[in-house]
């Protein structure tokens, strides 16, 4: 009987464990150990194990034909003090699928290729989805190798060091275009749990706009400047925040967050003269994202006028939404219906490697619930039954894709 | 012809000057130099110069009788990177008054005693109005001497060191109760300038309540938690801030400020789970201060209920308003009327040594305008004409008090 996905996750979850969570940053000892474990699992299943020069690791099970592979996977790296499920579930789940196929001697049409993408979190080197972005050609390997990590080491130095590429795994220099790509992942949000539904068909990966906002008011003594003549930068920011919250609720199917804020001088007895904050706005719908953008500028202008402050809004990051493949989503819904499994269509507010891979082949994703919606924290959890059900559904989906392609 | 108050302020204003402002902390070299300059000015005017064991410095001009003195003064210490007028104006202005009296051979009924109170700003040792608080017995000298400054040195060590008490000035061990106390000070706010009125009769020194506010919401991924299910601690804080602002405007003659705030974890992509902030609420009217207190708790409860967050409000500092003496204010208004000088009744939102001295004798204050209301900053200014007019009015007031007592 194959090892359960929960057991594999438990084994992976010991690697890099600290007091407050899991830390496996690209090309560090724990992350290297996690890749080595995956390579061992692949070899135990008699699969071909290869890696490329950015550190992506592939476990490939031959099919009847040598046609382009059906690819699936996720990542093994984590944020600082992250959880044991984000990324790891898609990789361990993929291994479980390969193990099931082997246990039952299932032959597939095409090769099945599990990918563990390198450095998805961008927690050591400042580029997210590093491995998948290089794979699809969004980033160039040579340029990426010059990236410098938080510890001052370049990506090339880290990759060539003791915790870099796996010494006993052959290197593949080409980036074969798969026939299709599927990713199994925890939701990292509360929608499925709140709905009481165990599976999510991901509609799209949200686009994101990020803004810096500088609110310039006038500093003053908290005791001597009367309320009516104040130009309090924090009050203006508070007003903008509440109006933005209302706007996002009104537009619907989008989110807007002020998660980072700094008051200058930040003293109890001084009316704030300057507030800087950042807005993170997301939607899977480009029209809603554009409407949010319009509102952010309009609200800033309105508040600035009403409160005689200056508000400068600067968009410093912009990413379009990624629609996921309708064909693959259709096959997934049919599969779930056929197995009488309940599901919900849900957006992905977070980024995944599927965002990159969707640019070279049809791609889609399956979510399982996150307890209390918690992710990127040590107490990130998914119920074992949900993990097992997710792998079963994922396997059925992959086989259906293989038949349909 | 006596030296003008502007020239004296200019000379004092060179002591402790740095790039961004003036720094004269109690018992440091610049502050010691400022006290030494005052002692020299006092001796040049043939006044008696004495100090007490906390560092208060007195310049005393004899009167016809040896009755309790008419005391006036302010302080020579500054905040970090402060201005040249806060405190220094009241001391230099007092010297100018004594110089004028000497120049014209004016004999007063009582001794006139100028006081430079030690450590009003509390910028080195953590007690404000240190010298005047010890003088009136609110604080005990021996306990204060054990206070530790930001640099780790105790007050006793600093006072006994090279920049402590003045070596050539006799020590007075008693704390004589003056007949009355008057303080000349810059407004440190924008009210007089905005009204275009050059003098302010201070109605009272505001009382102050300070609160820590902890808003406990639920942290979450900025992309994956839908707006309707968020328990965003920052949005809740923003709502509380705006409602508090409205309440303070509605109550009138009071101020409420959120000048310090910290978000946890303060990351662009995380919905804030915890916000801590501080509220500084002031009024010269105890009824309004109490109403503000009631509203703060009621608003916190209202916002907590509406947003399913927990808001803990804790009052950590409390100071009752200090009414100033009606008799002295009446004499001041009559004097200004007699000299056809325009004035406004204004509250003092900031604390002054007069707050302490008012507990042992009748006390009152006269304000001059602050340009743009700026204070506690290097660019703190008052127009020279306003400085001169203030000293003339102050002298006339002191003489009127001397006649009336």
PDB file of N, CA, C and O in Angstrom, chain A residues 188-191 194 210 221-227 230 234-235 239 242 245 254-261 266-270 272 278 307 349-350, chain B residues 188 190-191 210 221-227 229-230 234-235 239 242 245 254-261 266-270 272 278 307 349-350:
ATOM      1  N   UNK A 188      -5.161  28.739   0.943  1.00  0.00           N
ATOM      2  CA  UNK A 188      -4.512  29.861   1.643  1.00  0.00           C
ATOM      3  C   UNK A 188      -5.492  30.971   1.980  1.00  0.00           C
ATOM      4  O   UNK A 188      -5.083  32.097   2.268  1.00  0.00           O
ATOM      5  N   UNK A 189      -6.782  30.680   1.916  1.00  0.00           N
ATOM      6  CA  UNK A 189      -7.814  31.654   2.267  1.00  0.00           C
ATOM      7  C   UNK A 189      -8.971  30.898   2.883  1.00  0.00           C
ATOM      8  O   UNK A 189      -8.949  29.663   2.984  1.00  0.00           O
ATOM      9  N   UNK A 190     -10.004  31.617   3.343  1.00  0.00           N
ATOM     10  CA  UNK A 190     -11.076  30.994   4.137  1.00  0.00           C
ATOM     11  C   UNK A 190     -12.327  30.594   3.353  1.00  0.00           C
ATOM     12  O   UNK A 190     -13.302  30.132   3.939  1.00  0.00           O
ATOM     13  N   UNK A 191     -12.337  30.773   2.031  1.00  0.00           N
ATOM     14  CA  UNK A 191     -13.591  30.665   1.278  1.00  0.00           C
ATOM     15  C   UNK A 191     -14.154  29.242   1.304  1.00  0.00           C
ATOM     16  O   UNK A 191     -15.333  29.036   1.613  1.00  0.00           O
ATOM     17  N   UNK A 194     -15.341  28.190   4.883  1.00  0.00           N
ATOM     18  CA  UNK A 194     -16.577  28.887   5.261  1.00  0.00           C
ATOM     19  C   UNK A 194     -17.787  28.326   4.518  1.00  0.00           C
ATOM     20  O   UNK A 194     -18.895  28.275   5.053  1.00  0.00           O
ATOM     21  N   UNK A 210       0.048  47.367  -6.994  1.00  0.00           N
ATOM     22  CA  UNK A 210       0.515  47.864  -5.696  1.00  0.00           C
ATOM     23  C   UNK A 210       0.887  49.335  -5.813  1.00  0.00           C
ATOM     24  O   UNK A 210       1.469  49.753  -6.810  1.00  0.00           O
ATOM     25  N   UNK A 221       1.965  70.354  17.454  1.00  0.00           N
ATOM     26  CA  UNK A 221       1.903  69.928  18.853  1.00  0.00           C
ATOM     27  C   UNK A 221       0.486  69.405  19.123  1.00  0.00           C
ATOM     28  O   UNK A 221      -0.491  70.074  18.816  1.00  0.00           O
ATOM     29  N   UNK A 222       0.412  68.205  19.683  1.00  0.00           N
ATOM     30  CA  UNK A 222      -0.899  67.582  19.908  1.00  0.00           C
ATOM     31  C   UNK A 222      -1.747  68.362  20.907  1.00  0.00           C
ATOM     32  O   UNK A 222      -2.958  68.154  20.991  1.00  0.00           O
ATOM     33  N   UNK A 223      -1.119  69.271  21.667  1.00  0.00           N
ATOM     34  CA  UNK A 223      -1.893  70.036  22.642  1.00  0.00           C
ATOM     35  C   UNK A 223      -2.297  71.414  22.169  1.00  0.00           C
ATOM     36  O   UNK A 223      -3.240  71.999  22.676  1.00  0.00           O
ATOM     37  N   UNK A 224      -1.572  71.954  21.192  1.00  0.00           N
ATOM     38  CA  UNK A 224      -1.739  73.383  20.898  1.00  0.00           C
ATOM     39  C   UNK A 224      -2.408  73.688  19.564  1.00  0.00           C
ATOM     40  O   UNK A 224      -2.734  74.843  19.306  1.00  0.00           O
ATOM     41  N   UNK A 225      -2.578  72.688  18.704  1.00  0.00           N
ATOM     42  CA  UNK A 225      -3.204  72.966  17.403  1.00  0.00           C
ATOM     43  C   UNK A 225      -4.678  72.559  17.459  1.00  0.00           C
ATOM     44  O   UNK A 225      -4.992  71.379  17.579  1.00  0.00           O
ATOM     45  N   UNK A 226      -5.599  73.541  17.403  1.00  0.00           N
ATOM     46  CA  UNK A 226      -7.033  73.224  17.515  1.00  0.00           C
ATOM     47  C   UNK A 226      -7.500  72.300  16.403  1.00  0.00           C
ATOM     48  O   UNK A 226      -6.971  72.336  15.281  1.00  0.00           O
ATOM     49  N   UNK A 227      -8.485  71.459  16.675  1.00  0.00           N
ATOM     50  CA  UNK A 227      -8.983  70.486  15.704  1.00  0.00           C
ATOM     51  C   UNK A 227      -9.329  71.141  14.350  1.00  0.00           C
ATOM     52  O   UNK A 227      -8.958  70.596  13.306  1.00  0.00           O
ATOM     53  N   UNK A 230      -6.314  71.712  11.943  1.00  0.00           N
ATOM     54  CA  UNK A 230      -5.319  70.657  11.713  1.00  0.00           C
ATOM     55  C   UNK A 230      -5.315  70.179  10.267  1.00  0.00           C
ATOM     56  O   UNK A 230      -6.355  70.172   9.607  1.00  0.00           O
ATOM     57  N   UNK A 234      -2.550  61.519   9.388  1.00  0.00           N
ATOM     58  CA  UNK A 234      -3.109  60.216   9.727  1.00  0.00           C
ATOM     59  C   UNK A 234      -4.624  60.193   9.573  1.00  0.00           C
ATOM     60  O   UNK A 234      -5.189  59.216   9.068  1.00  0.00           O
ATOM     61  N   UNK A 235      -5.300  61.258   9.986  1.00  0.00           N
ATOM     62  CA  UNK A 235      -6.755  61.305   9.795  1.00  0.00           C
ATOM     63  C   UNK A 235      -7.091  61.194   8.311  1.00  0.00           C
ATOM     64  O   UNK A 235      -8.037  60.500   7.930  1.00  0.00           O
ATOM     65  N   UNK A 239      -9.280  58.211   6.519  1.00  0.00           N
ATOM     66  CA  UNK A 239     -10.448  58.459   5.674  1.00  0.00           C
ATOM     67  C   UNK A 239     -10.288  57.753   4.317  1.00  0.00           C
ATOM     68  O   UNK A 239     -11.214  57.108   3.825  1.00  0.00           O
ATOM     69  N   UNK A 242     -10.840  53.946   4.710  1.00  0.00           N
ATOM     70  CA  UNK A 242     -12.231  53.519   4.845  1.00  0.00           C
ATOM     71  C   UNK A 242     -12.993  53.654   3.526  1.00  0.00           C
ATOM     72  O   UNK A 242     -13.814  52.803   3.178  1.00  0.00           O
ATOM     73  N   UNK A 245     -11.924  50.823   1.333  1.00  0.00           N
ATOM     74  CA  UNK A 245     -12.577  49.589   1.769  1.00  0.00           C
ATOM     75  C   UNK A 245     -14.008  49.520   1.221  1.00  0.00           C
ATOM     76  O   UNK A 245     -14.433  48.503   0.666  1.00  0.00           O
ATOM     77  N   UNK A 254     -13.060  41.676  -5.666  1.00  0.00           N
ATOM     78  CA  UNK A 254     -11.729  42.272  -5.643  1.00  0.00           C
ATOM     79  C   UNK A 254     -11.390  42.539  -4.180  1.00  0.00           C
ATOM     80  O   UNK A 254     -12.272  42.503  -3.323  1.00  0.00           O
ATOM     81  N   UNK A 255     -10.123  42.741  -3.892  1.00  0.00           N
ATOM     82  CA  UNK A 255      -9.707  43.085  -2.529  1.00  0.00           C
ATOM     83  C   UNK A 255      -8.751  44.268  -2.584  1.00  0.00           C
ATOM     84  O   UNK A 255      -8.028  44.456  -3.566  1.00  0.00           O
ATOM     85  N   UNK A 256      -8.758  45.068  -1.529  1.00  0.00           N
ATOM     86  CA  UNK A 256      -7.815  46.181  -1.398  1.00  0.00           C
ATOM     87  C   UNK A 256      -7.388  46.220   0.056  1.00  0.00           C
ATOM     88  O   UNK A 256      -8.224  46.156   0.957  1.00  0.00           O
ATOM     89  N   UNK A 257      -6.078  46.297   0.269  1.00  0.00           N
ATOM     90  CA  UNK A 257      -5.516  46.156   1.620  1.00  0.00           C
ATOM     91  C   UNK A 257      -4.478  47.231   1.874  1.00  0.00           C
ATOM     92  O   UNK A 257      -3.635  47.496   1.016  1.00  0.00           O
ATOM     93  N   UNK A 258      -4.535  47.829   3.066  1.00  0.00           N
ATOM     94  CA  UNK A 258      -3.409  48.631   3.539  1.00  0.00           C
ATOM     95  C   UNK A 258      -2.765  47.820   4.652  1.00  0.00           C
ATOM     96  O   UNK A 258      -3.290  47.751   5.764  1.00  0.00           O
ATOM     97  N   UNK A 259      -1.662  47.157   4.319  1.00  0.00           N
ATOM     98  CA  UNK A 259      -1.012  46.257   5.271  1.00  0.00           C
ATOM     99  C   UNK A 259       0.232  46.871   5.876  1.00  0.00           C
ATOM    100  O   UNK A 259       0.708  46.435   6.915  1.00  0.00           O
ATOM    101  N   UNK A 260       0.780  47.896   5.193  1.00  0.00           N
ATOM    102  CA  UNK A 260       2.021  48.537   5.641  1.00  0.00           C
ATOM    103  C   UNK A 260       1.780  50.032   5.751  1.00  0.00           C
ATOM    104  O   UNK A 260       1.237  50.637   4.822  1.00  0.00           O
ATOM    105  N   UNK A 261       2.184  50.600   6.865  1.00  0.00           N
ATOM    106  CA  UNK A 261       1.966  52.037   7.096  1.00  0.00           C
ATOM    107  C   UNK A 261       3.026  52.575   8.041  1.00  0.00           C
ATOM    108  O   UNK A 261       3.441  51.889   8.976  1.00  0.00           O
ATOM    109  N   UNK A 266       5.741  59.853  14.308  1.00  0.00           N
ATOM    110  CA  UNK A 266       5.246  58.752  15.147  1.00  0.00           C
ATOM    111  C   UNK A 266       5.538  58.986  16.626  1.00  0.00           C
ATOM    112  O   UNK A 266       6.162  58.164  17.281  1.00  0.00           O
ATOM    113  N   UNK A 267       5.055  60.116  17.122  1.00  0.00           N
ATOM    114  CA  UNK A 267       5.184  60.439  18.547  1.00  0.00           C
ATOM    115  C   UNK A 267       3.811  60.780  19.098  1.00  0.00           C
ATOM    116  O   UNK A 267       3.037  61.502  18.462  1.00  0.00           O
ATOM    117  N   UNK A 268       3.563  60.269  20.303  1.00  0.00           N
ATOM    118  CA  UNK A 268       2.261  60.427  20.949  1.00  0.00           C
ATOM    119  C   UNK A 268       1.777  61.879  20.958  1.00  0.00           C
ATOM    120  O   UNK A 268       0.598  62.142  20.775  1.00  0.00           O
ATOM    121  N   UNK A 269       2.702  62.826  21.163  1.00  0.00           N
ATOM    122  CA  UNK A 269       2.291  64.216  21.359  1.00  0.00           C
ATOM    123  C   UNK A 269       2.469  65.083  20.120  1.00  0.00           C
ATOM    124  O   UNK A 269       2.527  66.295  20.209  1.00  0.00           O
ATOM    125  N   UNK A 270       2.582  64.448  18.943  1.00  0.00           N
ATOM    126  CA  UNK A 270       2.722  65.236  17.708  1.00  0.00           C
ATOM    127  C   UNK A 270       1.670  64.824  16.674  1.00  0.00           C
ATOM    128  O   UNK A 270       1.533  63.647  16.344  1.00  0.00           O
ATOM    129  N   UNK A 272       0.397  63.935  13.320  1.00  0.00           N
ATOM    130  CA  UNK A 272       1.198  63.408  12.209  1.00  0.00           C
ATOM    131  C   UNK A 272       1.273  64.361  11.010  1.00  0.00           C
ATOM    132  O   UNK A 272       0.257  64.840  10.528  1.00  0.00           O
ATOM    133  N   UNK A 278       1.065  51.579   1.874  1.00  0.00           N
ATOM    134  CA  UNK A 278       1.014  50.861   0.596  1.00  0.00           C
ATOM    135  C   UNK A 278      -0.348  50.210   0.437  1.00  0.00           C
ATOM    136  O   UNK A 278      -0.902  49.668   1.392  1.00  0.00           O
ATOM    137  N   UNK A 307      -9.248  67.853   2.948  1.00  0.00           N
ATOM    138  CA  UNK A 307      -8.443  68.022   4.159  1.00  0.00           C
ATOM    139  C   UNK A 307      -7.205  68.890   3.975  1.00  0.00           C
ATOM    140  O   UNK A 307      -6.360  68.977   4.867  1.00  0.00           O
ATOM    141  N   UNK A 349      -6.304  34.411  -5.016  1.00  0.00           N
ATOM    142  CA  UNK A 349      -5.787  35.746  -4.714  1.00  0.00           C
ATOM    143  C   UNK A 349      -4.276  35.748  -4.620  1.00  0.00           C
ATOM    144  O   UNK A 349      -3.627  36.773  -4.786  1.00  0.00           O
ATOM    145  N   UNK A 350      -3.706  34.577  -4.368  1.00  0.00           N
ATOM    146  CA  UNK A 350      -2.249  34.441  -4.283  1.00  0.00           C
ATOM    147  C   UNK A 350      -1.691  34.005  -5.635  1.00  0.00           C
ATOM    148  O   UNK A 350      -2.401  33.485  -6.486  1.00  0.00           O
TER     149      UNK A 350
ATOM    150  N   UNK B 188       3.357  78.297  20.940  1.00  0.00           N
ATOM    151  CA  UNK B 188       3.608  76.922  20.426  1.00  0.00           C
ATOM    152  C   UNK B 188       2.425  76.368  19.647  1.00  0.00           C
ATOM    153  O   UNK B 188       2.353  75.157  19.420  1.00  0.00           O
ATOM    154  N   UNK B 190      -1.009  77.759  16.651  1.00  0.00           N
ATOM    155  CA  UNK B 190      -1.293  78.731  15.587  1.00  0.00           C
ATOM    156  C   UNK B 190      -2.413  79.722  15.895  1.00  0.00           C
ATOM    157  O   UNK B 190      -2.761  80.535  15.045  1.00  0.00           O
ATOM    158  N   UNK B 191      -2.990  79.694  17.093  1.00  0.00           N
ATOM    159  CA  UNK B 191      -4.228  80.450  17.330  1.00  0.00           C
ATOM    160  C   UNK B 191      -4.023  81.960  17.234  1.00  0.00           C
ATOM    161  O   UNK B 191      -4.767  82.657  16.529  1.00  0.00           O
ATOM    162  N   UNK B 210      -3.977  60.173  28.440  1.00  0.00           N
ATOM    163  CA  UNK B 210      -3.346  59.394  27.370  1.00  0.00           C
ATOM    164  C   UNK B 210      -3.765  57.936  27.488  1.00  0.00           C
ATOM    165  O   UNK B 210      -3.849  57.402  28.597  1.00  0.00           O
ATOM    166  N   UNK B 221      -3.935  36.695   4.403  1.00  0.00           N
ATOM    167  CA  UNK B 221      -3.269  36.969   3.134  1.00  0.00           C
ATOM    168  C   UNK B 221      -4.061  38.055   2.400  1.00  0.00           C
ATOM    169  O   UNK B 221      -5.279  37.944   2.264  1.00  0.00           O
ATOM    170  N   UNK B 222      -3.374  39.098   1.960  1.00  0.00           N
ATOM    171  CA  UNK B 222      -4.048  40.227   1.323  1.00  0.00           C
ATOM    172  C   UNK B 222      -4.728  39.836   0.017  1.00  0.00           C
ATOM    173  O   UNK B 222      -5.572  40.572  -0.491  1.00  0.00           O
ATOM    174  N   UNK B 223      -4.354  38.683  -0.539  1.00  0.00           N
ATOM    175  CA  UNK B 223      -4.967  38.266  -1.793  1.00  0.00           C
ATOM    176  C   UNK B 223      -6.102  37.273  -1.627  1.00  0.00           C
ATOM    177  O   UNK B 223      -6.941  37.146  -2.522  1.00  0.00           O
ATOM    178  N   UNK B 224      -6.133  36.560  -0.514  1.00  0.00           N
ATOM    179  CA  UNK B 224      -7.034  35.402  -0.439  1.00  0.00           C
ATOM    180  C   UNK B 224      -8.208  35.562   0.518  1.00  0.00           C
ATOM    181  O   UNK B 224      -9.099  34.723   0.533  1.00  0.00           O
ATOM    182  N   UNK B 225      -8.204  36.602   1.336  1.00  0.00           N
ATOM    183  CA  UNK B 225      -9.320  36.781   2.275  1.00  0.00           C
ATOM    184  C   UNK B 225     -10.298  37.812   1.711  1.00  0.00           C
ATOM    185  O   UNK B 225      -9.951  38.986   1.596  1.00  0.00           O
ATOM    186  N   UNK B 226     -11.507  37.368   1.336  1.00  0.00           N
ATOM    187  CA  UNK B 226     -12.472  38.301   0.733  1.00  0.00           C
ATOM    188  C   UNK B 226     -12.838  39.446   1.676  1.00  0.00           C
ATOM    189  O   UNK B 226     -12.834  39.270   2.906  1.00  0.00           O
ATOM    190  N   UNK B 227     -13.148  40.601   1.134  1.00  0.00           N
ATOM    191  CA  UNK B 227     -13.461  41.781   1.945  1.00  0.00           C
ATOM    192  C   UNK B 227     -14.539  41.498   2.997  1.00  0.00           C
ATOM    193  O   UNK B 227     -14.385  41.905   4.147  1.00  0.00           O
ATOM    194  N   UNK B 229     -15.369  39.048   4.796  1.00  0.00           N
ATOM    195  CA  UNK B 229     -15.067  38.216   5.969  1.00  0.00           C
ATOM    196  C   UNK B 229     -13.830  38.709   6.723  1.00  0.00           C
ATOM    197  O   UNK B 229     -13.387  38.082   7.684  1.00  0.00           O
ATOM    198  N   UNK B 230     -13.272  39.824   6.296  1.00  0.00           N
ATOM    199  CA  UNK B 230     -12.079  40.315   6.979  1.00  0.00           C
ATOM    200  C   UNK B 230     -12.391  40.889   8.355  1.00  0.00           C
ATOM    201  O   UNK B 230     -13.463  41.436   8.578  1.00  0.00           O
ATOM    202  N   UNK B 234      -6.494  47.327  10.992  1.00  0.00           N
ATOM    203  CA  UNK B 234      -6.222  48.709  10.596  1.00  0.00           C
ATOM    204  C   UNK B 234      -7.493  49.444  10.183  1.00  0.00           C
ATOM    205  O   UNK B 234      -7.678  50.610  10.531  1.00  0.00           O
ATOM    206  N   UNK B 235      -8.378  48.778   9.453  1.00  0.00           N
ATOM    207  CA  UNK B 235      -9.637  49.429   9.082  1.00  0.00           C
ATOM    208  C   UNK B 235     -10.410  49.819  10.341  1.00  0.00           C
ATOM    209  O   UNK B 235     -10.998  50.904  10.404  1.00  0.00           O
ATOM    210  N   UNK B 239     -11.454  53.625  11.465  1.00  0.00           N
ATOM    211  CA  UNK B 239     -12.818  54.033  11.789  1.00  0.00           C
ATOM    212  C   UNK B 239     -12.868  54.702  13.163  1.00  0.00           C
ATOM    213  O   UNK B 239     -13.499  55.752  13.337  1.00  0.00           O
ATOM    214  N   UNK B 242     -11.424  58.278  12.958  1.00  0.00           N
ATOM    215  CA  UNK B 242     -12.307  59.284  12.356  1.00  0.00           C
ATOM    216  C   UNK B 242     -13.474  59.634  13.274  1.00  0.00           C
ATOM    217  O   UNK B 242     -13.873  60.793  13.370  1.00  0.00           O
ATOM    218  N   UNK B 245     -12.106  61.851  15.974  1.00  0.00           N
ATOM    219  CA  UNK B 245     -11.905  63.203  15.441  1.00  0.00           C
ATOM    220  C   UNK B 245     -13.230  63.967  15.432  1.00  0.00           C
ATOM    221  O   UNK B 245     -13.305  65.121  15.879  1.00  0.00           O
ATOM    222  N   UNK B 254     -11.422  71.109  22.882  1.00  0.00           N
ATOM    223  CA  UNK B 254     -10.603  69.975  23.297  1.00  0.00           C
ATOM    224  C   UNK B 254      -9.912  69.444  22.049  1.00  0.00           C
ATOM    225  O   UNK B 254     -10.287  69.795  20.933  1.00  0.00           O
ATOM    226  N   UNK B 255      -8.886  68.647  22.237  1.00  0.00           N
ATOM    227  CA  UNK B 255      -8.202  68.025  21.102  1.00  0.00           C
ATOM    228  C   UNK B 255      -7.994  66.553  21.389  1.00  0.00           C
ATOM    229  O   UNK B 255      -7.871  66.141  22.549  1.00  0.00           O
ATOM    230  N   UNK B 256      -7.973  65.745  20.333  1.00  0.00           N
ATOM    231  CA  UNK B 256      -7.678  64.318  20.461  1.00  0.00           C
ATOM    232  C   UNK B 256      -6.806  63.945  19.262  1.00  0.00           C
ATOM    233  O   UNK B 256      -7.120  64.302  18.133  1.00  0.00           O
ATOM    234  N   UNK B 257      -5.719  63.261  19.556  1.00  0.00           N
ATOM    235  CA  UNK B 257      -4.704  62.990  18.535  1.00  0.00           C
ATOM    236  C   UNK B 257      -4.262  61.541  18.577  1.00  0.00           C
ATOM    237  O   UNK B 257      -4.022  61.005  19.662  1.00  0.00           O
ATOM    238  N   UNK B 258      -4.145  60.918  17.407  1.00  0.00           N
ATOM    239  CA  UNK B 258      -3.424  59.649  17.308  1.00  0.00           C
ATOM    240  C   UNK B 258      -2.116  59.968  16.592  1.00  0.00           C
ATOM    241  O   UNK B 258      -2.099  60.162  15.387  1.00  0.00           O
ATOM    242  N   UNK B 259      -1.050  60.068  17.379  1.00  0.00           N
ATOM    243  CA  UNK B 259       0.238  60.477  16.819  1.00  0.00           C
ATOM    244  C   UNK B 259       1.191  59.316  16.671  1.00  0.00           C
ATOM    245  O   UNK B 259       2.162  59.387  15.929  1.00  0.00           O
ATOM    246  N   UNK B 260       0.905  58.221  17.408  1.00  0.00           N
ATOM    247  CA  UNK B 260       1.775  57.043  17.388  1.00  0.00           C
ATOM    248  C   UNK B 260       0.931  55.830  17.059  1.00  0.00           C
ATOM    249  O   UNK B 260      -0.136  55.627  17.644  1.00  0.00           O
ATOM    250  N   UNK B 261       1.412  55.032  16.122  1.00  0.00           N
ATOM    251  CA  UNK B 261       0.664  53.839  15.691  1.00  0.00           C
ATOM    252  C   UNK B 261       1.632  52.795  15.165  1.00  0.00           C
ATOM    253  O   UNK B 261       2.622  53.111  14.513  1.00  0.00           O
ATOM    254  N   UNK B 266       2.797  44.521   9.704  1.00  0.00           N
ATOM    255  CA  UNK B 266       3.202  45.647   8.844  1.00  0.00           C
ATOM    256  C   UNK B 266       3.876  45.179   7.554  1.00  0.00           C
ATOM    257  O   UNK B 266       5.008  45.536   7.254  1.00  0.00           O
ATOM    258  N   UNK B 267       3.158  44.328   6.821  1.00  0.00           N
ATOM    259  CA  UNK B 267       3.640  43.855   5.522  1.00  0.00           C
ATOM    260  C   UNK B 267       2.582  44.133   4.464  1.00  0.00           C
ATOM    261  O   UNK B 267       1.390  43.929   4.707  1.00  0.00           O
ATOM    262  N   UNK B 268       3.046  44.576   3.307  1.00  0.00           N
ATOM    263  CA  UNK B 268       2.165  44.978   2.216  1.00  0.00           C
ATOM    264  C   UNK B 268       1.120  43.921   1.897  1.00  0.00           C
ATOM    265  O   UNK B 268      -0.022  44.244   1.580  1.00  0.00           O
ATOM    266  N   UNK B 269       1.500  42.638   1.948  1.00  0.00           N
ATOM    267  CA  UNK B 269       0.603  41.581   1.496  1.00  0.00           C
ATOM    268  C   UNK B 269      -0.109  40.852   2.632  1.00  0.00           C
ATOM    269  O   UNK B 269      -0.577  39.741   2.442  1.00  0.00           O
ATOM    270  N   UNK B 270      -0.164  41.467   3.805  1.00  0.00           N
ATOM    271  CA  UNK B 270      -0.864  40.824   4.927  1.00  0.00           C
ATOM    272  C   UNK B 270      -1.900  41.780   5.529  1.00  0.00           C
ATOM    273  O   UNK B 270      -1.582  42.916   5.897  1.00  0.00           O
ATOM    274  N   UNK B 272      -3.772  43.473   8.241  1.00  0.00           N
ATOM    275  CA  UNK B 272      -3.290  43.676   9.608  1.00  0.00           C
ATOM    276  C   UNK B 272      -4.105  42.911  10.643  1.00  0.00           C
ATOM    277  O   UNK B 272      -5.329  43.000  10.685  1.00  0.00           O
ATOM    278  N   UNK B 278      -1.781  55.147  20.233  1.00  0.00           N
ATOM    279  CA  UNK B 278      -1.973  55.916  21.457  1.00  0.00           C
ATOM    280  C   UNK B 278      -2.828  57.133  21.165  1.00  0.00           C
ATOM    281  O   UNK B 278      -2.672  57.772  20.124  1.00  0.00           O
ATOM    282  N   UNK B 307     -17.191  45.436  13.862  1.00  0.00           N
ATOM    283  CA  UNK B 307     -16.169  44.804  13.028  1.00  0.00           C
ATOM    284  C   UNK B 307     -15.646  43.479  13.581  1.00  0.00           C
ATOM    285  O   UNK B 307     -14.670  42.944  13.059  1.00  0.00           O
ATOM    286  N   UNK B 349      -2.398  74.354  25.474  1.00  0.00           N
ATOM    287  CA  UNK B 349      -2.479  72.911  25.253  1.00  0.00           C
ATOM    288  C   UNK B 349      -1.228  72.213  25.753  1.00  0.00           C
ATOM    289  O   UNK B 349      -1.241  71.020  26.039  1.00  0.00           O
ATOM    290  N   UNK B 350      -0.134  72.945  25.839  1.00  0.00           N
ATOM    291  CA  UNK B 350       1.134  72.377  26.307  1.00  0.00           C
ATOM    292  C   UNK B 350       1.284  72.637  27.801  1.00  0.00           C
ATOM    293  O   UNK B 350       0.632  73.509  28.363  1.00  0.00           O
TER     294      UNK B 350
END
